[in-house]
Coordinates of C-alpha atoms in Angstrom, one line a residue:
M1129 CA 120.0 135.9 59.8
A1130 CA 119.7 138.5 57.1
V1131 CA 117.0 138.4 54.5
E1132 CA 118.9 139.5 51.4
T1133 CA 116.2 139.0 48.7
F1134 CA 112.8 140.8 48.9
D1135 CA 110.7 142.9 46.6
S1136 CA 108.5 145.9 47.6
T1137 CA 105.6 146.8 45.4
K1138 CA 101.8 147.5 45.3
E1139 CA 99.1 145.3 43.9
F1140 CA 95.4 145.9 43.2
L1141 CA 93.1 144.4 45.7
E1142 CA 91.0 142.8 43.0
E1143 CA 94.0 141.0 41.5
L1144 CA 95.1 139.7 44.9
L1145 CA 91.7 138.3 45.6
K1146 CA 91.7 136.5 42.3
K1147 CA 95.0 134.9 43.2
V1148 CA 93.5 133.9 46.6
A1149 CA 90.5 132.4 44.8
D1150 CA 92.5 130.2 42.3
G1151 CA 95.2 129.2 44.8
R1152 CA 98.1 131.3 43.5
I1153 CA 98.2 132.9 47.0
Q1154 CA 97.9 130.4 49.9
L1155 CA 98.9 130.1 53.5
P1156 CA 101.8 128.2 55.1
D1157 CA 100.3 125.6 57.3
F1158 CA 101.8 127.1 60.4
Q1159 CA 99.5 130.0 60.2
R1160 CA 96.8 129.8 62.8
G1161 CA 93.1 130.0 61.9
W1162 CA 91.2 133.1 60.8
V1163 CA 89.8 134.8 63.9
W1164 CA 88.5 138.2 63.0
S1165 CA 85.2 139.3 64.3
Q1166 CA 82.2 140.8 62.6
E1167 CA 83.1 144.2 63.9
G1168 CA 86.7 143.9 62.8
I1169 CA 85.7 143.0 59.3
A1170 CA 83.2 145.9 59.2
S1171 CA 86.0 148.3 60.2
L1172 CA 88.3 147.0 57.5
L1173 CA 85.6 147.3 54.8
A1174 CA 84.9 150.9 56.0
S1175 CA 88.5 151.8 55.7
I1176 CA 88.9 150.5 52.2
S1177 CA 85.7 152.2 51.1
Q1178 CA 87.3 155.5 52.1
G1179 CA 90.6 154.7 50.5
Y1180 CA 92.4 154.5 53.8
P1181 CA 95.6 152.4 54.2
V1182 CA 95.1 149.1 56.0
G1183 CA 98.7 148.0 56.3
T1184 CA 101.4 146.2 54.3
L1185 CA 101.1 142.6 53.3
M1186 CA 104.1 140.3 53.5
F1187 CA 104.4 137.2 51.3
L1188 CA 107.0 134.4 50.8
R1189 CA 107.7 133.4 47.2
A1190 CA 106.9 129.7 46.9
G1191 CA 109.1 127.1 45.2
G1192 CA 112.3 127.4 47.2
E1193 CA 114.2 124.9 49.3
T1194 CA 112.3 126.2 52.4
R1195 CA 109.0 124.3 51.9
F1196 CA 105.9 124.3 54.0
R1197 CA 102.7 122.5 53.6
Q1198 CA 100.2 124.9 52.2
R1199 CA 96.5 125.4 52.6
P1200 CA 94.0 127.7 50.8
V1201 CA 92.6 130.8 52.5
E1202 CA 89.6 129.9 54.7
G1203 CA 86.4 129.5 52.7
I1204 CA 88.1 127.9 49.7
R1205 CA 87.6 124.1 49.2
T1206 CA 89.6 123.5 46.1
V1207 CA 92.1 125.5 44.1
S1208 CA 92.9 125.3 40.4
K1209 CA 96.5 126.5 40.5
D1210 CA 99.7 125.9 42.4
A1211 CA 100.7 128.5 45.0
E1212 CA 103.1 131.2 43.8
S1213 CA 103.1 133.1 47.2
L1214 CA 102.5 132.3 50.8
I1215 CA 101.0 134.9 53.2
L1216 CA 103.3 135.6 56.1
D1217 CA 101.5 138.8 57.3
G1218 CA 98.0 139.8 56.3
Q1219 CA 96.2 136.5 56.6
Q1220 CA 93.4 138.1 58.7
R1221 CA 92.9 141.0 56.3
M1222 CA 93.0 138.9 53.2
T1223 CA 90.7 136.2 54.5
S1224 CA 88.2 138.9 55.8
L1225 CA 88.2 140.6 52.4
F1226 CA 87.9 137.4 50.4
Q1227 CA 85.0 136.2 52.6
A1228 CA 83.2 139.5 52.5
I1229 CA 83.5 140.7 48.9
T1230 CA 84.5 137.7 46.8
L1231 CA 83.1 134.5 48.2
N1232 CA 79.5 134.1 47.3
A1233 CA 78.6 132.5 50.6
P1234 CA 77.7 133.8 54.1
V1235 CA 80.8 135.0 56.1
Q1236 CA 81.4 132.6 59.0
T1237 CA 82.6 134.8 61.8
H1238 CA 81.7 135.7 65.4
D1239 CA 80.2 138.7 67.2
E1240 CA 81.7 140.9 69.9
R1241 CA 80.6 138.3 72.6
G1242 CA 82.5 135.6 70.8
R1243 CA 79.3 133.8 69.6
K1244 CA 79.5 132.2 66.1
V1245 CA 77.5 134.1 63.5
A1246 CA 77.1 133.8 59.7
G1247 CA 75.9 136.4 57.3
W1248 CA 76.4 139.0 54.6
F1249 CA 78.0 142.5 54.6
Y1250 CA 76.1 145.4 53.1
L1251 CA 76.7 149.1 52.6
D1252 CA 73.9 151.6 53.3
I1253 CA 74.1 153.6 50.1
E1254 CA 72.7 156.8 51.5
A1255 CA 74.7 156.7 54.7
A1256 CA 77.9 155.9 52.7
V1257 CA 77.7 159.1 50.7
N1258 CA 76.8 161.2 53.7
P1259 CA 80.0 162.8 55.0
E1260 CA 78.3 163.5 58.4
I1261 CA 77.9 159.8 59.1
D1262 CA 80.8 157.6 60.3
R1263 CA 81.5 155.2 57.5
E1264 CA 81.5 152.2 59.9
L1265 CA 77.9 152.9 60.7
A1266 CA 77.1 152.5 57.0
V1267 CA 78.3 148.9 57.1
K1268 CA 75.5 146.4 57.9
F1269 CA 75.7 142.7 58.7
L1270 CA 72.6 140.6 57.9
P1271 CA 72.0 137.0 58.9
E1272 CA 72.4 134.0 56.4
D1273 CA 68.8 134.5 55.2
K1274 CA 69.4 138.2 54.8
I1275 CA 66.5 139.0 57.1
D1276 CA 67.1 141.0 60.3
R1277 CA 64.7 140.4 63.2
N1278 CA 64.2 141.9 66.7
P1279 CA 64.3 139.9 69.9
R1280 CA 60.6 139.0 69.4
R1281 CA 61.5 137.5 66.0
K1282 CA 59.6 140.2 64.1
T1283 CA 61.2 141.2 60.8
T1284 CA 62.8 144.6 60.9
L1285 CA 64.8 144.4 57.6
D1286 CA 64.4 142.1 54.6
C1287 CA 67.1 141.9 51.9
S1288 CA 66.3 138.3 50.8
T1289 CA 65.8 139.3 47.1
P1290 CA 67.5 141.9 44.9
E1291 CA 64.3 143.9 44.8
K1292 CA 64.2 144.1 48.6
E1293 CA 67.9 145.2 48.6
Y1294 CA 67.0 148.0 46.1
E1295 CA 64.1 149.0 48.2
A1296 CA 66.3 149.2 51.4
K1297 CA 69.1 150.9 49.4
L1298 CA 71.5 148.4 50.8
F1299 CA 74.3 147.3 48.5
P1300 CA 75.7 143.8 48.9
L1301 CA 79.5 144.0 49.3
N1302 CA 80.1 140.6 47.7
Q1303 CA 79.3 142.4 44.4
I1304 CA 81.5 145.4 44.9
L1305 CA 84.1 144.3 42.3
D1306 CA 81.4 143.6 39.7
S1307 CA 78.6 146.0 40.4
S1308 CA 77.2 146.8 37.0
D1309 CA 74.3 144.3 37.0
W1310 CA 73.2 145.2 40.5
A1311 CA 73.5 149.0 39.7
E1312 CA 71.3 148.5 36.6
G1313 CA 68.7 146.7 38.6
F1314 CA 68.8 149.4 41.2
R1315 CA 68.2 152.2 38.7
E1316 CA 65.5 150.2 36.9
H1317 CA 63.7 149.5 40.2
Y1318 CA 63.2 153.2 40.6
D1319 CA 62.3 153.8 36.9
Y1320 CA 65.6 155.6 36.4
A1321 CA 64.5 158.5 38.5
K1322 CA 67.1 161.3 38.5
P1323 CA 67.6 161.3 42.3
V1324 CA 68.4 157.6 42.3
R1325 CA 70.7 157.9 39.3
E1326 CA 72.5 160.8 41.0
L1327 CA 72.7 158.8 44.3
W1328 CA 74.3 155.8 42.5
K1329 CA 76.7 158.0 40.6
Q1330 CA 77.9 159.5 43.9
F1331 CA 78.1 156.1 45.6
S1332 CA 80.0 154.7 42.6
T1333 CA 82.5 157.5 42.7
D1334 CA 82.9 157.6 46.5
V1335 CA 82.9 153.9 47.3
V1336 CA 82.7 151.4 44.3
K1337 CA 85.7 152.9 42.5
R1338 CA 87.8 153.0 45.6
F1339 CA 87.4 149.2 45.9
E1340 CA 88.1 148.7 42.2
R1341 CA 91.2 150.9 42.3
Y1342 CA 92.4 150.0 45.8
Q1343 CA 96.1 148.9 46.0
L1344 CA 97.8 147.2 48.9
P1345 CA 101.6 147.6 49.7
L1346 CA 103.3 144.3 49.4
I1347 CA 106.7 143.0 50.5
E1348 CA 107.6 139.5 49.1
L1349 CA 110.6 137.5 50.4
G1350 CA 112.5 135.6 47.8
K1351 CA 112.2 131.9 47.6
E1352 CA 115.8 131.6 48.6
T1353 CA 115.0 132.9 52.1
P1354 CA 116.1 130.2 54.7
R1355 CA 113.6 128.7 57.0
E1356 CA 114.9 130.3 60.2
A1357 CA 114.7 133.7 58.5
V1358 CA 111.2 133.1 57.3
C1359 CA 110.2 132.1 60.9
Q1360 CA 111.9 135.1 62.5
V1361 CA 110.3 137.5 60.0
F1362 CA 106.9 135.9 60.5
E1363 CA 107.1 136.4 64.3
K1364 CA 108.4 140.0 64.0
V1365 CA 105.4 141.0 61.9
N1366 CA 102.8 139.0 63.9
T1367 CA 103.5 140.7 67.2
G1368 CA 99.8 140.7 68.1
G1369 CA 99.4 137.0 68.4
E1370 CA 101.0 134.1 70.2
A1371 CA 104.5 133.2 69.1
L1372 CA 104.7 130.1 67.0
T1373 CA 106.5 127.2 68.6
V1374 CA 109.3 125.4 66.8
F1375 CA 107.2 122.3 66.8
E1376 CA 104.4 124.1 64.9
L1377 CA 106.9 125.4 62.3
L1378 CA 108.5 122.0 61.8
T1379 CA 105.1 120.4 61.6
A1380 CA 104.4 122.6 58.6
T1381 CA 107.8 121.9 57.1
F1382 CA 107.8 118.2 57.5
A1383 CA 104.2 118.0 56.1
A1384 CA 105.6 119.2 52.8
D1385 CA 107.3 115.8 52.6
E1386 CA 104.1 114.0 53.7
F1387 CA 105.3 113.4 57.2
E1388 CA 102.8 114.1 60.1
L1389 CA 104.9 115.3 63.0
R1390 CA 102.2 115.7 65.6
P1391 CA 100.7 112.2 65.4
D1392 CA 104.3 110.8 65.4
W1393 CA 105.1 112.8 68.5
E1394 CA 101.9 111.9 70.3
Q1395 CA 102.5 108.2 69.7
R1396 CA 106.0 108.5 71.1
R1397 CA 104.9 110.5 74.1
N1398 CA 102.3 107.7 74.9
T1399 CA 105.3 105.4 75.5
W1400 CA 105.8 107.0 78.9
L1401 CA 102.4 108.6 79.6
N1402 CA 100.8 105.2 79.6
D1403 CA 103.3 103.7 82.1
S1404 CA 103.3 105.0 85.7
R1405 CA 106.9 104.1 86.1
Y1406 CA 107.8 107.1 83.9
R1407 CA 105.5 109.7 85.5
V1408 CA 108.5 112.0 86.0
L1409 CA 108.4 112.6 82.2
E1410 CA 104.8 113.7 82.3
H1411 CA 105.7 117.4 81.6
V1412 CA 108.1 116.7 78.7
K1413 CA 106.7 118.8 75.8
D1414 CA 106.9 118.5 72.1
T1415 CA 109.6 121.2 71.9
D1416 CA 111.6 119.6 74.7
F1417 CA 111.6 116.4 72.6
L1418 CA 112.8 118.3 69.6
Q1419 CA 115.6 119.8 71.7
V1420 CA 116.9 116.4 72.6
V1421 CA 116.8 115.3 68.9
T1422 CA 118.5 118.5 67.9
L1423 CA 121.3 118.1 70.4
L1424 CA 121.9 114.6 69.0
A1425 CA 121.7 115.7 65.4
T1426 CA 124.1 118.7 65.8
Q1427 CA 126.5 116.6 67.8
E1428 CA 126.6 114.1 65.0
R1429 CA 127.3 116.9 62.5
N1430 CA 130.1 118.1 64.7
H1431 CA 131.7 114.7 65.0
V1432 CA 131.5 114.1 61.2
W1433 CA 133.1 117.4 60.6
L1434 CA 136.0 116.8 63.0
A1435 CA 136.5 113.2 61.8
G1436 CA 136.8 114.4 58.3
G1437 CA 139.7 116.7 59.3
G1438 CA 137.7 119.9 59.4
D1439 CA 138.9 123.0 61.3
R1440 CA 137.7 122.7 64.9
D1441 CA 137.1 126.5 65.0
R1442 CA 134.7 126.2 62.1
A1443 CA 133.0 123.0 63.2
P1444 CA 129.2 122.9 63.4
R1445 CA 128.0 123.9 66.8
V1446 CA 126.4 121.4 69.2
G1447 CA 123.3 123.0 70.5
C1448 CA 119.5 123.2 70.5
R1449 CA 118.6 126.8 70.3
R1450 CA 115.7 127.9 68.3
A1451 CA 117.7 128.5 65.1
E1452 CA 119.4 125.1 65.3
M1453 CA 116.0 123.4 65.9
L1454 CA 114.6 125.1 62.9
R1455 CA 117.4 123.7 60.8
L1456 CA 116.4 120.2 61.8
S1457 CA 115.7 118.1 58.7
L1458 CA 113.2 115.3 58.5
E1459 CA 116.1 112.9 58.0
D1460 CA 117.6 114.2 61.3
Y1461 CA 114.3 113.7 63.1
R1462 CA 113.8 110.2 61.7
G1463 CA 117.4 109.3 62.5
W1464 CA 117.3 110.3 66.1
A1465 CA 113.7 110.2 67.4
D1466 CA 113.8 106.6 68.4
K1467 CA 117.0 107.0 70.3
A1468 CA 115.6 110.1 72.0
V1469 CA 112.6 108.1 73.2
G1470 CA 114.8 105.3 74.6
A1471 CA 117.1 107.8 76.3
L1472 CA 114.2 109.6 77.9
L1473 CA 113.0 106.3 79.4
T1474 CA 116.5 105.6 80.6
T1475 CA 116.6 109.1 82.1
A1476 CA 113.3 108.4 84.0
E1477 CA 115.0 105.2 85.4
F1478 CA 118.0 107.2 86.4
L1479 CA 115.9 109.7 88.2
Y1480 CA 114.0 106.9 90.0
D1481 CA 117.4 105.7 91.3
Q1482 CA 118.1 109.2 92.5
C1483 CA 114.7 109.1 94.4
V1484 CA 113.1 111.6 92.1
Y1485 CA 109.8 109.9 91.4
D1486 CA 107.4 112.5 90.0
T1487 CA 107.3 116.0 88.6
R1488 CA 106.3 117.6 91.9
F1489 CA 109.8 116.9 93.3
L1490 CA 111.8 117.1 90.1
P1491 CA 114.4 119.8 90.8
Y1492 CA 114.9 120.9 87.2
G1493 CA 112.6 119.7 84.4
T1494 CA 115.1 121.2 81.9
Q1495 CA 117.9 118.9 83.1
I1496 CA 116.0 116.0 81.7
L1497 CA 117.0 117.1 78.2
P1498 CA 120.8 117.0 78.4
L1499 CA 120.5 113.8 80.6
A1500 CA 118.6 112.1 77.8
A1501 CA 121.1 113.3 75.2
I1502 CA 124.0 112.0 77.4
F1503 CA 122.3 108.6 77.7
A1504 CA 121.5 108.4 74.0
T1505 CA 125.1 109.2 73.1
L1506 CA 126.7 106.8 75.6
G1507 CA 124.4 103.9 75.2
E1508 CA 125.7 100.9 77.1
E1509 CA 128.7 102.9 78.2
A1510 CA 126.5 104.7 80.7
E1511 CA 125.7 101.4 82.5
T1512 CA 129.0 100.9 84.3
P1513 CA 129.4 101.9 88.0
S1514 CA 132.0 104.5 87.1
A1515 CA 129.8 106.1 84.4
R1516 CA 126.8 106.3 86.7
E1517 CA 128.9 107.8 89.5
K1518 CA 130.1 110.6 87.2
I1519 CA 126.7 111.2 85.7
S1520 CA 125.2 111.3 89.2
R1521 CA 127.8 113.8 90.4
W1522 CA 127.1 116.1 87.4
F1523 CA 123.4 115.7 88.0
W1524 CA 123.7 116.8 91.7
C1525 CA 126.1 119.6 91.0
G1526 CA 123.6 121.0 88.5
I1527 CA 120.8 120.8 91.1
L1528 CA 122.6 121.9 94.3
G1529 CA 124.7 124.5 92.5
E1530 CA 121.4 125.7 90.9
M1531 CA 122.9 125.8 87.5
Y1532 CA 119.8 125.1 85.5
G1533 CA 117.7 128.1 86.3
G1534 CA 117.1 130.8 83.6
S1535 CA 118.4 130.3 80.1
T1536 CA 119.7 126.8 79.7
E1537 CA 120.3 126.0 76.0
S1538 CA 124.0 127.1 76.2
R1539 CA 124.5 124.8 79.2
F1540 CA 122.9 121.9 77.4
A1541 CA 125.4 122.4 74.6
R1542 CA 128.3 122.5 77.0
D1543 CA 127.2 119.6 79.3
L1544 CA 126.5 117.1 76.6
P1545 CA 130.1 116.9 75.2
D1546 CA 131.7 117.6 78.6
V1547 CA 129.9 114.7 80.4
V1548 CA 130.3 112.2 77.6
A1549 CA 134.0 112.9 77.3
W1550 CA 134.4 112.8 81.1
V1551 CA 132.7 109.4 81.3
R1552 CA 134.9 108.1 78.5
G1553 CA 138.1 109.4 80.3
K1554 CA 138.9 111.9 77.6
H1555 CA 138.1 115.1 79.5
S1556 CA 138.6 116.6 82.9
V1557 CA 135.7 117.5 85.2
P1558 CA 132.8 119.1 83.3
R1559 CA 132.5 122.8 83.6
T1560 CA 129.1 122.5 85.4
V1561 CA 130.7 120.3 88.1
E1562 CA 133.7 122.6 88.3
E1563 CA 131.6 125.8 88.6
A1564 CA 128.9 124.5 90.9
Q1565 CA 129.0 125.8 94.5
F1566 CA 126.8 125.4 97.5
S1567 CA 127.1 127.7 100.4
A1568 CA 126.2 126.3 103.9
G1569 CA 124.2 129.5 104.4
R1570 CA 121.9 128.5 101.5
L1571 CA 120.3 126.0 103.9
E1572 CA 118.7 128.8 105.8
T1573 CA 116.9 130.1 102.7
L1574 CA 115.5 126.9 101.3
R1575 CA 111.9 127.0 102.3
T1576 CA 109.7 125.9 99.4
R1577 CA 109.6 123.6 96.3
N1578 CA 110.2 126.6 94.2
S1579 CA 113.9 126.0 94.8
A1580 CA 115.7 123.2 92.9
A1581 CA 118.1 122.7 95.8
Y1582 CA 115.2 122.3 98.3
K1583 CA 113.8 119.4 96.2
G1584 CA 117.3 118.1 95.7
I1585 CA 118.0 117.8 99.4
Y1586 CA 114.6 116.1 99.9
A1587 CA 115.6 113.5 97.3
L1588 CA 119.0 113.0 98.9
L1589 CA 117.2 112.2 102.2
L1590 CA 115.1 109.7 100.5
K1591 CA 118.2 108.1 99.1
R1592 CA 119.4 107.3 102.6
D1593 CA 116.7 104.6 103.0
I1594 CA 115.1 106.7 105.7
S1595 CA 112.1 105.2 107.6
D1596 CA 108.7 106.5 108.4
W1597 CA 108.5 107.0 112.1
R1598 CA 105.0 105.5 112.6
T1599 CA 105.5 102.3 110.5
G1600 CA 109.3 101.9 110.3
A1601 CA 108.9 101.2 106.6
N1602 CA 111.6 102.5 104.2
I1603 CA 110.3 105.6 102.4
K1604 CA 111.1 104.4 98.9
A1605 CA 109.0 104.2 95.8
D1606 CA 106.1 102.0 96.9
T1607 CA 105.8 103.6 100.4
Y1608 CA 106.3 107.0 98.8
F1609 CA 103.2 106.6 96.6
D1610 CA 101.1 104.4 98.9
H1611 CA 101.3 106.6 101.9
A1612 CA 101.4 110.1 100.5
I1613 CA 104.9 111.0 101.5
D1614 CA 105.7 114.7 101.6
I1615 CA 108.1 117.0 103.4
H1616 CA 107.0 118.0 106.9
H1617 CA 108.1 120.1 109.8
L1618 CA 110.0 118.4 112.6
F1619 CA 109.4 121.2 115.1
P1620 CA 105.8 122.0 114.2
Q1621 CA 104.9 125.5 113.0
K1622 CA 102.5 126.1 115.9
W1623 CA 105.0 125.1 118.5
C1624 CA 107.7 127.2 117.0
E1625 CA 105.5 130.3 116.9
D1626 CA 104.5 129.7 120.5
Q1627 CA 108.2 129.7 121.4
G1628 CA 108.8 132.9 119.4
I1629 CA 111.1 131.2 116.9
P1630 CA 111.2 133.3 113.6
R1631 CA 109.4 131.8 110.6
D1632 CA 112.5 132.2 108.4
R1633 CA 114.3 129.9 110.9
Y1634 CA 111.7 127.2 111.5
D1635 CA 110.3 127.0 108.0
G1636 CA 113.4 126.0 106.1
I1637 CA 114.7 122.6 104.9
V1638 CA 116.8 122.1 108.1
N1639 CA 113.5 121.7 110.1
K1640 CA 111.8 119.4 107.5
T1641 CA 112.0 115.8 106.5
P1642 CA 110.0 113.3 104.4
L1643 CA 107.2 111.6 106.3
S1644 CA 103.8 110.1 105.5
A1645 CA 100.7 112.2 105.7
R1646 CA 99.4 109.9 108.5
T1647 CA 102.6 110.3 110.6
N1648 CA 102.4 114.1 110.1
R1649 CA 98.8 114.1 111.5
S1650 CA 100.2 112.2 114.6
I1651 CA 102.7 115.1 115.0
G1652 CA 100.1 117.8 114.9
G1653 CA 101.2 121.0 116.6
R1654 CA 102.8 119.3 119.5
A1655 CA 106.3 119.6 120.9
P1656 CA 108.7 116.9 119.5
S1657 CA 109.0 115.4 123.0
S1658 CA 105.3 114.9 123.1
Y1659 CA 104.6 113.5 119.6
L1660 CA 107.5 111.1 119.7
G1661 CA 106.2 109.5 122.9
R1662 CA 102.7 109.4 121.4
I1663 CA 103.8 107.7 118.2
Q1664 CA 105.8 105.2 120.2
E1665 CA 102.8 104.4 122.5
E1666 CA 100.2 104.1 119.7
N1667 CA 102.4 102.0 117.5
R1668 CA 104.2 100.0 120.2
I1669 CA 107.7 101.1 119.2
S1670 CA 110.5 100.9 121.6
T1671 CA 112.6 104.0 122.4
E1672 CA 115.7 102.4 120.8
Q1673 CA 113.8 101.6 117.6
M1674 CA 112.3 105.1 117.4
D1675 CA 115.7 106.6 117.9
S1676 CA 117.1 104.5 115.0
Y1677 CA 114.2 105.7 112.8
V1678 CA 114.9 109.4 113.7
E1679 CA 118.7 109.0 113.2
R1680 CA 118.3 107.9 109.6
H1681 CA 116.8 111.3 108.9
L1682 CA 120.1 112.9 110.0
I1683 CA 118.6 114.0 113.3
D1684 CA 119.9 113.5 116.9
P1685 CA 116.8 112.1 118.6
E1686 CA 117.9 113.6 121.9
H1687 CA 117.4 117.1 120.5
L1688 CA 113.8 116.2 119.7
R1689 CA 113.2 114.6 123.1
T1690 CA 114.5 117.7 124.9
D1691 CA 112.7 120.1 122.5
D1692 CA 116.1 121.8 122.0
F1693 CA 115.4 123.6 118.7
E1694 CA 118.7 125.6 118.4
T1695 CA 121.0 122.6 119.2
F1696 CA 118.9 120.5 116.8
Y1697 CA 119.1 123.2 114.1
E1698 CA 122.9 123.6 114.2
A1699 CA 123.6 119.8 114.3
R1700 CA 121.2 119.0 111.5
A1701 CA 122.5 121.8 109.3
A1702 CA 126.0 120.4 109.6
L1703 CA 124.8 116.9 108.7
L1704 CA 122.8 118.2 105.7
T1705 CA 125.9 120.2 104.6
D1706 CA 127.9 116.9 104.6
L1707 CA 125.1 115.2 102.6
V1708 CA 125.3 117.9 99.9
A1709 CA 129.1 117.8 99.8
E1710 CA 129.0 114.0 99.3
A1711 CA 126.5 114.3 96.4
M1712 CA 128.5 117.1 94.7
G1713 CA 131.8 115.4 95.3
K1714 CA 133.3 118.7 96.6
P1715 CA 133.4 120.7 99.8
V1716 CA 130.5 123.1 100.6
T1717 CA 131.4 126.8 100.9
P1718 CA 131.3 127.9 104.5
S1719 CA 128.6 130.4 105.5
E1720 CA 129.5 134.1 105.7
D1721 CA 129.0 135.4 109.2

């Protein structure tokens, strides 16, 4: 979005610091804390003392529709005036300069090792006027009591009184903009000796006047600048730090209306964090939640527009991209947040029905967001068998077609109206369902939980009410958690390697199935014919019963009992292909030879 209104000018450092002190210049609350080190501040002071440029400042004119909660620059407790401008770029520089040369208190900073330190900045007068000495070396930092000590705690420099400062010829930089009294005391201390008068005259010309006359280039955005433009500009000029999240920006915006977004979000998140039934939502973040709210808010705006007879081509877009999230109003948030929470809980229950119990085996965390928006929109309409069948089919097409990898916001925006209209009988098959494809050859490449389709097939096996081979218990929710169910090899790795079977063949999903950790220990590295017999004997299971347990995993037990890996592999791959096709509601694409 273009920023059409901004001014470019210069302003004296002294005037800027006065505005910082009385509150006419403040910070938007989304600005992170002041972090500059003692060394960074010293370098900045040295540059200004030489009249060198230290970069352009960027402000936002306050008082427009885009409002942010404001706070004073660090070190200021109270302000006497309302903010006229907010610092977008230059916070670290302005705070450093204010603390070092305006605030009559020790500078609270940290050293090069990151340790907290507090103290005062001085300039060595003689070093500062010596062109052979690097100006940064003339900048000194003394502790809070203005006494420097060696490691044995012996005093090496004492500037605790003005007389001691005069004696050391160290000028306190917090008096640089009003130096006359200190200068008079300095000259008087040396009985107005000519060398001292000449030294101060040179220091005043070379250093003091540079501070007094120093001007900083300034760009100020107009108060009409929209929120998303402010945020985009802010991030462009703050390339050295972490990008601000939408949540942080909206927190500052909503706070201007006395609404605390973070505590509200944390209270809502505790709805599922404090209940183990909803553990699959554990990784839902603040920005994820805002995306659900934004999808619902933009969908409502779209519906209102169309219901009012508005041109469809000009209708507000349904979506949850960054710009759309930044346009979210406090009214939008309050109107949809409760429904978003309820829909997320419904989503967790839906995932539970699909045998996705926790984040470790959640195929796509991103798919939770459109799912929640779909459930929030449909409400009770989503509870019918027909609705659940359609939503499930869309869900599995997204996973097995691997449609939710990479950039997903545009797919969210498509799937929400598509699936809702499909459930209501007003739309043909959603584009995600139509476009999803699964090739039979993909089974050969699914080897780890990094793949959504791998985790999807694992969940589909759990949905078959499969049994654990040692106990015969159904591997469903309770057994899943009580017995550490995971996906394990059928033909063990060691056995396969001993037989010369390639890793890319034996390590895929075709040669794996959900089993308890204890059952997997019974398998060990033995041949299937050996471990099946051992499990039967130790647990007093008949051959017929064991075969029924194995068959539920889409495995012909005879292939295990004869250690026939290749026949087993081809047969199970075909059965898994059928399982995938059933979930997607469409044929699987044949493998390319």
